[in-house]
CSV table of C-alpha atoms in Angstrom, one decimal:
chain,number,residue,atom,x,y,z
A,212,MET,CA,-9.5,-34.9,7.3
A,213,LYS,CA,-11.6,-32.1,8.7
A,214,LEU,CA,-8.4,-29.9,9.1
A,215,LEU,CA,-7.5,-30.6,5.6
A,216,ALA,CA,-10.9,-29.5,4.2
A,217,GLU,CA,-10.7,-26.4,6.4
A,218,LEU,CA,-7.2,-25.5,5.1
A,219,VAL,CA,-8.3,-26.0,1.4
A,220,LEU,CA,-11.2,-23.7,2.1
A,221,LEU,CA,-9.0,-21.1,3.7
A,222,SER,CA,-6.7,-21.2,0.8
A,223,LEU,CA,-9.4,-20.9,-1.8
A,224,THR,CA,-11.1,-18.0,0.0
A,225,THR,CA,-7.8,-16.2,0.3
A,226,ILE,CA,-6.9,-16.6,-3.4
A,227,LEU,CA,-10.3,-15.9,-4.9
A,228,ALA,CA,-12.9,-14.2,-2.7
A,229,ASN,CA,-10.4,-12.2,-0.6
A,230,ASN,CA,-7.8,-11.7,-3.3
A,231,TYR,CA,-5.0,-9.7,-1.7
A,232,VAL,CA,-4.5,-7.2,-4.5
A,233,LEU,CA,-7.9,-6.8,-6.0
A,234,VAL,CA,-10.1,-7.0,-2.9
A,235,LYS,CA,-7.9,-6.1,0.1
A,236,PHE,CA,-5.7,-3.5,-1.7
A,237,LEU,CA,-2.4,-4.9,-0.4
A,238,GLY,CA,0.6,-4.8,-2.7
A,239,ILE,CA,-0.8,-2.3,-5.2
A,240,CYS,CA,2.6,-0.7,-5.9
A,241,PRO,CA,4.3,-3.7,-7.5
A,242,PHE,CA,0.9,-4.7,-9.0
A,243,LEU,CA,0.9,-1.4,-11.0
A,244,GLY,CA,4.7,-1.1,-11.2
A,245,VAL,CA,5.9,-4.4,-12.5
A,246,SER,CA,3.0,-5.6,-14.5
A,247,LYS,CA,4.0,-4.5,-18.0
A,248,LYS,CA,5.2,-7.9,-19.1
A,249,VAL,CA,4.0,-11.4,-18.1
A,250,GLY,CA,7.5,-12.7,-17.6
A,251,THR,CA,8.6,-10.1,-15.0
A,252,ALA,CA,5.2,-10.4,-13.3
A,253,VAL,CA,5.8,-14.1,-12.8
A,254,GLY,CA,9.3,-13.5,-11.5
A,255,MET,CA,8.2,-10.8,-9.1
A,256,SER,CA,5.3,-12.9,-7.7
A,257,VAL,CA,7.4,-16.0,-7.1
A,258,ALA,CA,9.8,-13.9,-5.1
A,259,VAL,CA,7.0,-12.3,-3.2
A,260,THR,CA,5.3,-15.6,-2.4
A,261,PHE,CA,8.6,-17.0,-1.1
A,262,VAL,CA,9.4,-14.0,1.1
A,263,MET,CA,5.8,-13.8,2.3
A,264,THR,CA,5.7,-17.5,3.4
A,265,VAL,CA,9.1,-17.3,5.2
A,266,ALA,CA,8.3,-13.9,6.8
A,267,SER,CA,5.0,-15.2,8.2
A,268,VAL,CA,6.7,-18.2,9.7
A,269,VAL,CA,9.4,-16.1,11.3
A,270,THR,CA,7.0,-13.4,12.5
A,271,TYR,CA,4.9,-16.1,14.0
A,272,PHE,CA,7.7,-16.9,16.4
A,273,VAL,CA,8.6,-13.3,16.9
A,274,GLN,CA,5.1,-12.6,18.0
A,275,MET,CA,5.3,-15.4,20.5
A,276,LEU,CA,8.5,-13.7,21.9
A,277,LEU,CA,6.8,-10.3,22.0
A,278,VAL,CA,3.8,-11.7,23.9
A,279,HIS,CA,6.2,-13.6,26.3
A,280,PHE,CA,8.0,-10.4,27.2
A,281,ASN,CA,4.8,-8.3,27.1
A,282,ILE,CA,6.0,-5.8,24.5
A,283,GLU,CA,3.3,-6.3,21.9
A,284,TYR,CA,3.4,-2.5,21.1
A,285,MET,CA,6.8,-3.2,19.4
A,286,GLN,CA,5.0,-5.3,16.8
A,287,THR,CA,5.3,-3.0,13.9
A,288,VAL,CA,8.9,-2.2,14.5
A,289,ALA,CA,9.9,-5.8,15.1
A,290,PHE,CA,8.0,-7.1,12.0
A,291,ILE,CA,9.4,-4.6,9.6
A,292,LEU,CA,12.9,-5.3,10.9
A,293,VAL,CA,12.4,-9.1,10.4
A,294,ILE,CA,11.1,-8.6,6.9
A,295,ALA,CA,14.0,-6.2,5.9
A,296,VAL,CA,16.6,-8.6,7.3
A,297,LEU,CA,14.9,-11.6,5.6
A,298,VAL,CA,14.8,-10.0,2.2
A,299,GLN,CA,18.5,-9.2,2.5
A,300,VAL,CA,19.3,-12.8,3.6
A,301,VAL,CA,17.1,-14.3,0.8
A,302,GLU,CA,18.8,-12.0,-1.7
A,303,MET,CA,22.3,-13.1,-0.6
A,304,ALA,CA,21.3,-16.8,-0.5
A,305,ILE,CA,19.8,-16.7,-4.0
A,306,GLN,CA,22.9,-14.9,-5.3
A,307,LYS,CA,25.1,-17.6,-3.9
A,308,PHE,CA,23.2,-20.7,-4.7
A,309,SER,CA,21.4,-19.9,-7.9
A,310,PRO,CA,23.0,-17.1,-9.9
A,311,ALA,CA,20.6,-17.7,-12.8
A,312,LEU,CA,17.5,-17.1,-10.6
A,313,TYR,CA,19.3,-14.1,-9.1
A,314,GLY,CA,19.8,-12.6,-12.5
A,315,ALA,CA,16.1,-13.0,-13.2
A,316,LEU,CA,14.8,-11.7,-9.9
A,317,GLY,CA,17.7,-9.4,-8.9
A,318,ILE,CA,16.1,-6.0,-9.1
A,319,TYR,CA,12.8,-7.0,-7.6
A,320,LEU,CA,14.2,-8.5,-4.4
A,321,PRO,CA,14.9,-5.3,-2.5
A,322,LEU,CA,11.6,-3.9,-3.6
A,323,ILE,CA,9.8,-6.6,-1.6
A,324,THR,CA,10.7,-4.9,1.8
A,325,THR,CA,8.3,-2.1,1.0
A,326,ASN,CA,5.6,-4.3,-0.4
A,327,CYS,CA,2.8,-3.8,2.0
A,328,ALA,CA,1.4,-7.2,1.2
A,329,VAL,CA,4.2,-8.9,3.1
A,330,LEU,CA,3.8,-6.8,6.3
A,331,GLY,CA,0.1,-7.0,5.8
A,332,VAL,CA,0.1,-10.8,5.9
A,333,ALA,CA,2.3,-10.9,8.9
A,334,LEU,CA,-0.1,-8.5,10.8
A,335,LEU,CA,-3.2,-10.3,9.6
A,336,ASN,CA,-1.9,-13.6,10.8
A,337,VAL,CA,-1.6,-12.1,14.3
A,338,GLN,CA,-5.0,-10.4,14.1
A,339,GLU,CA,-6.8,-13.6,13.1
A,340,SER,CA,-4.8,-15.5,15.8
A,341,PHE,CA,-4.0,-18.4,13.4
A,342,ASP,CA,-2.0,-21.3,14.7
A,343,PHE,CA,1.2,-22.4,12.9
A,344,VAL,CA,-0.4,-24.6,10.2
A,345,HIS,CA,-3.0,-22.0,9.4
A,346,THR,CA,-0.3,-19.3,9.3
A,347,LEU,CA,1.7,-21.3,6.8
A,348,VAL,CA,-1.3,-22.1,4.5
A,349,TYR,CA,-2.7,-18.6,4.7
A,350,SER,CA,0.5,-16.8,3.8
A,351,PHE,CA,1.3,-19.1,1.0
A,352,SER,CA,-2.2,-18.6,-0.4
A,353,ALA,CA,-1.8,-14.9,0.0
A,354,GLY,CA,1.3,-15.1,-2.2
A,355,LEU,CA,-0.6,-17.2,-4.8
A,356,SER,CA,-3.4,-14.6,-4.8
A,357,PHE,CA,-0.9,-11.9,-5.5
A,358,MET,CA,0.5,-14.0,-8.3
A,359,LEU,CA,-2.9,-14.7,-9.9
A,360,ALA,CA,-3.8,-11.0,-9.9
A,361,ILE,CA,-0.5,-9.7,-11.2
A,362,VAL,CA,-0.1,-12.3,-13.9
A,363,LEU,CA,-3.7,-11.8,-15.2
A,364,PHE,CA,-3.2,-8.1,-15.1
A,365,ALA,CA,0.1,-8.2,-17.0
A,366,GLY,CA,-1.6,-10.3,-19.7
A,367,VAL,CA,-4.3,-7.7,-20.1
A,368,ARG,CA,-1.8,-4.9,-20.1
A,369,GLU,CA,0.3,-6.5,-22.9
A,370,ARG,CA,-2.7,-6.4,-25.1
A,371,LEU,CA,-3.5,-2.9,-24.0
A,372,GLU,CA,-0.2,-1.7,-25.6
A,373,THR,CA,-1.7,-2.1,-29.0
A,374,ALA,CA,-5.1,-0.7,-28.2
A,375,ASP,CA,-6.3,2.7,-29.3
A,376,VAL,CA,-6.8,4.5,-26.0
A,377,PRO,CA,-8.1,8.1,-25.7
A,378,LYS,CA,-5.1,10.4,-25.1
A,379,ALA,CA,-6.1,11.5,-21.6
A,380,LEU,CA,-6.6,7.9,-20.4
A,381,GLN,CA,-3.2,6.7,-21.8
A,382,GLY,CA,-0.8,5.0,-19.4
A,383,PHE,CA,-1.7,5.0,-15.7
A,384,PRO,CA,-5.4,5.9,-15.9
A,385,ILE,CA,-6.4,3.1,-18.3
A,386,ALA,CA,-4.3,0.7,-16.2
A,387,LEU,CA,-6.4,1.6,-13.2
A,388,VAL,CA,-9.7,1.3,-15.0
A,389,THR,CA,-8.6,-2.1,-16.3
A,390,ALA,CA,-7.7,-3.1,-12.7
A,391,GLY,CA,-11.1,-1.9,-11.7
A,392,LEU,CA,-12.8,-4.2,-14.2
A,393,LEU,CA,-10.6,-7.1,-13.0
A,394,ALA,CA,-11.6,-6.4,-9.5
A,395,LEU,CA,-15.2,-6.4,-10.6
A,396,ALA,CA,-14.7,-9.9,-11.9
A,397,PHE,CA,-13.2,-11.0,-8.6
A,398,LEU,CA,-16.1,-9.5,-6.8
A,399,GLY,CA,-18.2,-12.2,-8.3
A,400,PHE,CA,-16.3,-14.8,-6.2
A,401,SER,CA,-17.4,-13.2,-3.0
A,402,GLY,CA,-20.9,-14.4,-3.7
A,403,MET,CA,-19.7,-17.9,-3.6
A,404,LYS,CA,-20.3,-19.8,-0.3
A,405,PHE,CA,-17.7,-22.5,0.3
B,213,MET,CA,9.7,32.7,0.1
B,214,SER,CA,11.4,29.5,-0.6
B,215,ASN,CA,10.1,28.0,2.6
B,216,LEU,CA,6.6,28.8,1.5
B,217,LYS,CA,7.3,26.9,-1.7
B,218,GLU,CA,8.3,23.8,0.2
B,219,LEU,CA,5.0,23.9,1.9
B,220,THR,CA,2.8,24.4,-1.2
B,221,LYS,CA,4.5,22.2,-3.7
B,222,GLY,CA,3.0,19.1,-2.2
B,223,LEU,CA,-0.6,20.3,-2.6
B,224,LEU,CA,-0.8,20.4,-6.4
B,225,LYS,CA,2.4,20.6,-8.3
B,226,GLU,CA,4.0,17.5,-6.7
B,227,ASN,CA,0.9,16.0,-5.2
B,228,PRO,CA,1.9,12.5,-3.9
B,229,ILE,CA,-1.1,10.7,-5.3
B,230,PHE,CA,-2.1,12.5,-8.4
B,231,VAL,CA,1.3,13.4,-9.7
B,232,GLN,CA,3.9,11.0,-8.1
B,233,PHE,CA,1.6,7.9,-7.9
B,234,LEU,CA,2.9,7.1,-4.4
B,235,GLY,CA,1.0,5.4,-1.6
B,236,MET,CA,-1.5,3.7,-3.8
B,237,CYS,CA,-2.5,0.9,-1.4
B,238,ALA,CA,-3.6,3.2,1.4
B,239,THR,CA,-5.3,5.5,-1.2
B,240,LEU,CA,-7.4,2.9,-2.8
B,241,ALA,CA,-8.3,1.1,0.4
B,242,VAL,CA,-9.4,3.9,2.7
B,243,SER,CA,-11.0,6.4,0.3
B,244,THR,CA,-14.5,4.8,0.8
B,245,SER,CA,-15.6,7.9,2.7
B,246,VAL,CA,-14.5,11.4,3.4
B,247,ILE,CA,-14.0,10.8,7.1
B,248,ASN,CA,-11.8,7.8,6.5
B,249,GLY,CA,-9.8,9.9,4.0
B,250,ILE,CA,-9.3,12.7,6.6
B,251,GLY,CA,-8.3,10.2,9.3
B,252,MET,CA,-5.8,8.4,7.1
B,253,GLY,CA,-4.4,11.6,5.6
B,254,LEU,CA,-3.8,13.3,8.9
B,255,SER,CA,-2.2,10.2,10.5
B,256,THR,CA,0.1,9.9,7.5
B,257,MET,CA,0.9,13.6,7.8
B,258,VAL,CA,1.8,13.3,11.5
B,259,VAL,CA,4.2,10.4,10.7
B,260,LEU,CA,5.6,12.2,7.7
B,261,VAL,CA,6.4,15.4,9.6
B,262,ALA,CA,7.8,13.5,12.6
B,263,SER,CA,10.0,11.2,10.5
B,264,ASN,CA,11.2,14.1,8.3
B,265,ILE,CA,12.2,16.1,11.3
B,266,ILE,CA,14.0,13.2,13.0
B,267,ILE,CA,15.8,12.0,9.8
B,268,SER,CA,16.9,15.5,8.9
B,269,LEU,CA,18.3,15.9,12.5
B,270,ILE,CA,20.3,12.7,12.3
B,271,ARG,CA,21.1,12.8,8.6
B,272,ASN,CA,24.8,13.5,9.2
B,273,PHE,CA,25.3,10.6,11.6
B,274,ILE,CA,23.8,7.8,9.5
B,275,PRO,CA,26.3,5.8,7.5
B,276,ASN,CA,25.3,5.8,3.9
B,277,LYS,CA,25.1,2.0,3.6
B,278,VAL,CA,22.5,1.4,6.2
B,279,ARG,CA,20.5,4.6,5.7
B,280,ILE,CA,17.4,2.9,4.4
B,281,ALA,CA,17.3,0.5,7.4
B,282,ALA,CA,17.7,3.5,9.7
B,283,TYR,CA,14.9,5.4,8.0
B,284,ILE,CA,12.6,2.4,8.3
B,285,ILE,CA,13.3,2.1,12.0
B,286,VAL,CA,12.6,5.8,12.6
B,287,ILE,CA,9.4,5.6,10.5
B,288,ALA,CA,8.2,2.4,12.3
B,289,GLY,CA,8.7,4.1,15.7
B,290,CYS,CA,6.6,7.1,14.6
B,291,VAL,CA,3.9,4.9,13.2
B,292,SER,CA,3.7,2.9,16.5
B,293,ALA,CA,3.3,6.1,18.4
B,294,VAL,CA,0.5,7.3,16.1
B,295,GLU,CA,-1.2,3.9,16.2
B,296,MET,CA,-1.3,3.9,20.0
B,297,ALA,CA,-2.5,7.5,20.1
B,298,LEU,CA,-5.4,6.8,17.6
B,299,LYS,CA,-6.4,3.7,19.6
B,300,ALA,CA,-6.6,5.8,22.8
B,301,PHE,CA,-8.3,9.0,21.5
B,302,VAL,CA,-10.3,8.1,18.5
B,303,PRO,CA,-11.0,4.3,18.6
B,304,GLU,CA,-13.7,4.5,15.9
B,305,VAL,CA,-11.3,5.9,13.3
B,306,SER,CA,-8.6,3.4,14.4
B,307,LYS,CA,-11.1,0.5,13.9
B,308,SER,CA,-12.3,1.6,10.5
B,309,LEU,CA,-8.8,2.1,9.2
B,310,GLY,CA,-7.7,-1.2,10.7
B,311,ILE,CA,-4.6,-2.8,9.4
B,312,PHE,CA,-3.8,0.3,7.2
B,313,ILE,CA,-2.5,2.2,10.2
B,314,PRO,CA,0.5,-0.1,10.9
B,315,LEU,CA,0.9,-0.3,7.1
B,316,ILE,CA,1.8,3.4,7.0
B,317,VAL,CA,5.3,2.1,7.7
B,318,VAL,CA,5.6,0.7,4.1
B,319,ASN,CA,3.8,3.7,2.5
B,320,CYS,CA,6.2,4.7,-0.2
B,321,ILE,CA,5.4,8.5,0.3
B,322,ILE,CA,7.2,8.5,3.7
B,323,LEU,CA,10.3,6.6,2.7
B,324,GLY,CA,10.3,8.5,-0.5
B,325,ARG,CA,10.4,11.9,1.2
B,326,ALA,CA,13.0,10.7,3.7
B,327,GLU,CA,15.3,9.6,0.9
B,328,ALA,CA,14.6,12.4,-1.5
B,329,PHE,CA,14.2,15.4,0.8
B,330,ALA,CA,14.8,15.0,4.5
B,331,SER,CA,18.2,13.4,4.1
B,332,LYS,CA,19.5,16.4,2.1
B,333,ASN,CA,17.7,19.4,3.8
B,334,GLY,CA,17.5,21.2,7.1
B,335,VAL,CA,15.0,20.7,9.8
B,336,VAL,CA,12.7,23.6,9.1
B,337,LYS,CA,12.5,22.8,5.4
B,338,SER,CA,12.0,19.1,6.0
B,339,ALA,CA,9.1,19.8,8.4
B,340,LEU,CA,7.4,22.1,5.9
B,341,ASP,CA,7.9,19.6,3.2
B,342,GLY,CA,6.3,16.9,5.4
B,343,ILE,CA,3.3,19.2,6.2
B,344,GLY,CA,2.9,20.1,2.5
B,345,MET,CA,3.1,16.5,1.3
B,346,GLY,CA,0.8,15.3,4.1
B,347,LEU,CA,-1.8,18.0,3.2
B,348,GLY,CA,-1.5,17.0,-0.5
B,349,PHE,CA,-2.1,13.4,0.4
B,350,THR,CA,-5.1,14.3,2.6
B,351,LEU,CA,-6.5,16.6,-0.1
B,352,ALA,CA,-6.3,13.8,-2.7
B,353,LEU,CA,-7.9,11.3,-0.3
B,354,CYS,CA,-10.7,13.7,0.4
B,355,ILE,CA,-11.4,14.3,-3.3
B,356,LEU,CA,-11.6,10.5,-3.9
B,357,GLY,CA,-13.5,9.9,-0.7
B,358,THR,CA,-16.1,12.6,-1.6
B,359,ILE,CA,-16.7,11.1,-5.1
B,360,ARG,CA,-17.0,7.6,-3.8
B,361,GLU,CA,-19.1,8.4,-0.8
B,362,ILE,CA,-21.6,10.5,-2.8
B,363,LEU,CA,-21.9,8.0,-5.7
B,364,GLY,CA,-21.7,4.9,-3.6
B,365,ASN,CA,-23.6,5.8,-0.5
B,366,GLY,CA,-25.5,9.0,-1.3
B,367,THR,CA,-24.0,10.7,1.7
B,368,PHE,CA,-21.4,13.4,2.5
B,369,LEU,CA,-19.6,13.1,5.8
B,370,GLY,CA,-22.5,10.8,6.8
B,371,ILE,CA,-25.2,13.3,5.9
B,372,GLN,CA,-27.9,12.0,3.6
B,373,LEU,CA,-27.8,14.1,0.4
B,374,PHE,CA,-30.6,12.8,-1.7
B,375,GLY,CA,-34.2,11.8,-1.0
B,376,GLU,CA,-35.5,8.4,0.0
B,377,GLY,CA,-35.8,7.2,-3.6
B,378,PHE,CA,-32.1,7.5,-4.3
B,379,ALA,CA,-30.5,4.1,-5.1
B,380,PRO,CA,-26.7,4.5,-4.6
B,381,ALA,CA,-24.3,2.7,-6.9
B,382,THR,CA,-22.8,0.5,-4.2
B,383,ILE,CA,-20.1,-0.6,-6.6
B,384,MET,CA,-18.4,2.7,-6.0
B,385,ILE,CA,-17.5,2.0,-2.3
B,386,LEU,CA,-16.6,-1.6,-3.2
B,387,PRO,CA,-13.0,-2.3,-4.4
B,388,PRO,CA,-13.6,-2.0,-8.2
B,389,GLY,CA,-15.0,1.5,-7.6
B,390,ALA,CA,-11.7,2.6,-6.1
B,391,PHE,CA,-9.7,1.7,-9.2
B,392,ILE,CA,-12.2,3.2,-11.6
B,393,VAL,CA,-12.7,6.5,-9.7
B,394,LEU,CA,-8.9,7.0,-9.4
B,395,GLY,CA,-8.4,6.2,-13.0
B,396,CYS,CA,-11.1,8.7,-14.1
B,397,VAL,CA,-9.8,11.4,-11.8
B,398,LEU,CA,-6.3,11.0,-13.2
B,399,ALA,CA,-7.7,11.1,-16.8
B,400,ILE,CA,-9.5,14.4,-15.9
B,401,ILE,CA,-6.3,15.8,-14.5
B,402,ASN,CA,-4.5,14.8,-17.7
B,403,LEU,CA,-7.2,16.6,-19.8
B,404,ILE,CA,-6.9,19.8,-17.7
B,405,THR,CA,-3.1,19.9,-17.9
B,406,ALA,CA,-3.2,19.2,-21.6
B,407,LYS,CA,-5.7,22.0,-22.2
B,408,LYS,CA,-3.6,24.4,-20.0
B,409,GLU,CA,-0.5,23.6,-22.0
B,410,ARG,CA,-2.3,24.2,-25.2
B,411,SER,CA,-3.6,27.6,-24.1
B,412,ASP,CA,-0.1,28.5,-22.8
B,413,LYS,CA,1.3,28.1,-26.3
């Protein structure tokens, strides 16, 4: 029971108070790049959440191997390799088993390799020395926090299309200021004590 | 002459942050103070120069199909070396930049330059391109860091600028400030370029 409560807390903190995109600044590139429409934002974040969770599980065991052979300094190289291979495998698997889903996610899948949120989660899991269950919950919540941020932001941006924005602010600058206001809202959660 | 151009284009004309919008994660996260900006900028520059040189040296041996994977391995190797060097020589910087040092691997600037420049050009040019882009990145980080540190903390490079009564706008060094400052700086750059174009006509 105590473990369950702790895991729920960890998950809520990761999604709200320590939001990956808006508070920790991980995964900003896709956050700004594929947030023009809600539909694509949902597709991208589902793919990211999936890869993130699987990558964290795999890197958990890779880290054990690294520690066993005393080569922790290879961490960065090993992790990025695992993620790159994994993204490729996931891409092929989805293509084979669910062509419909592949059609919807296709172009976003390769982009995930260079999404710093995925490598970030893998590294943070090690830094926080989470056990297996915590790793699983933490990385899944990280994916959800990415989803929450990008879907909210896409919703705002869809409305921004029709807004009358000063010329100098059009496009990228206004998107950044909007993200800033969104981050301000999320800052409110950090005052919450769970 | 053309070599000089490779060096200077990264500073303003093709500035990685302000013009190409690359490497946003690191930019937003570490621009809380000038010193962090310099640390991150220089580390990225070292990786960029090293990876550009190596990739341009081996560019003719890499099969086209696995080139991205090969680039990532080269970059990851360089980043690991820089990470260890920082930990050994400047532990404070390494601590305050934290997880963003290993995350240089996935910084789009580096892979972007490898793919767009180093894989097509000679060693000298690639090295100069790396230095230029690295300096441009550092410059942009310093500008953002200066604004955020002065507004958010009332200091510059850790030196107190205002009197005792100054109440800093802490929000500027918190995450929302990063987005807002970068948005405003980009808007100002847009204004200046628009004005310049008008006066050119």
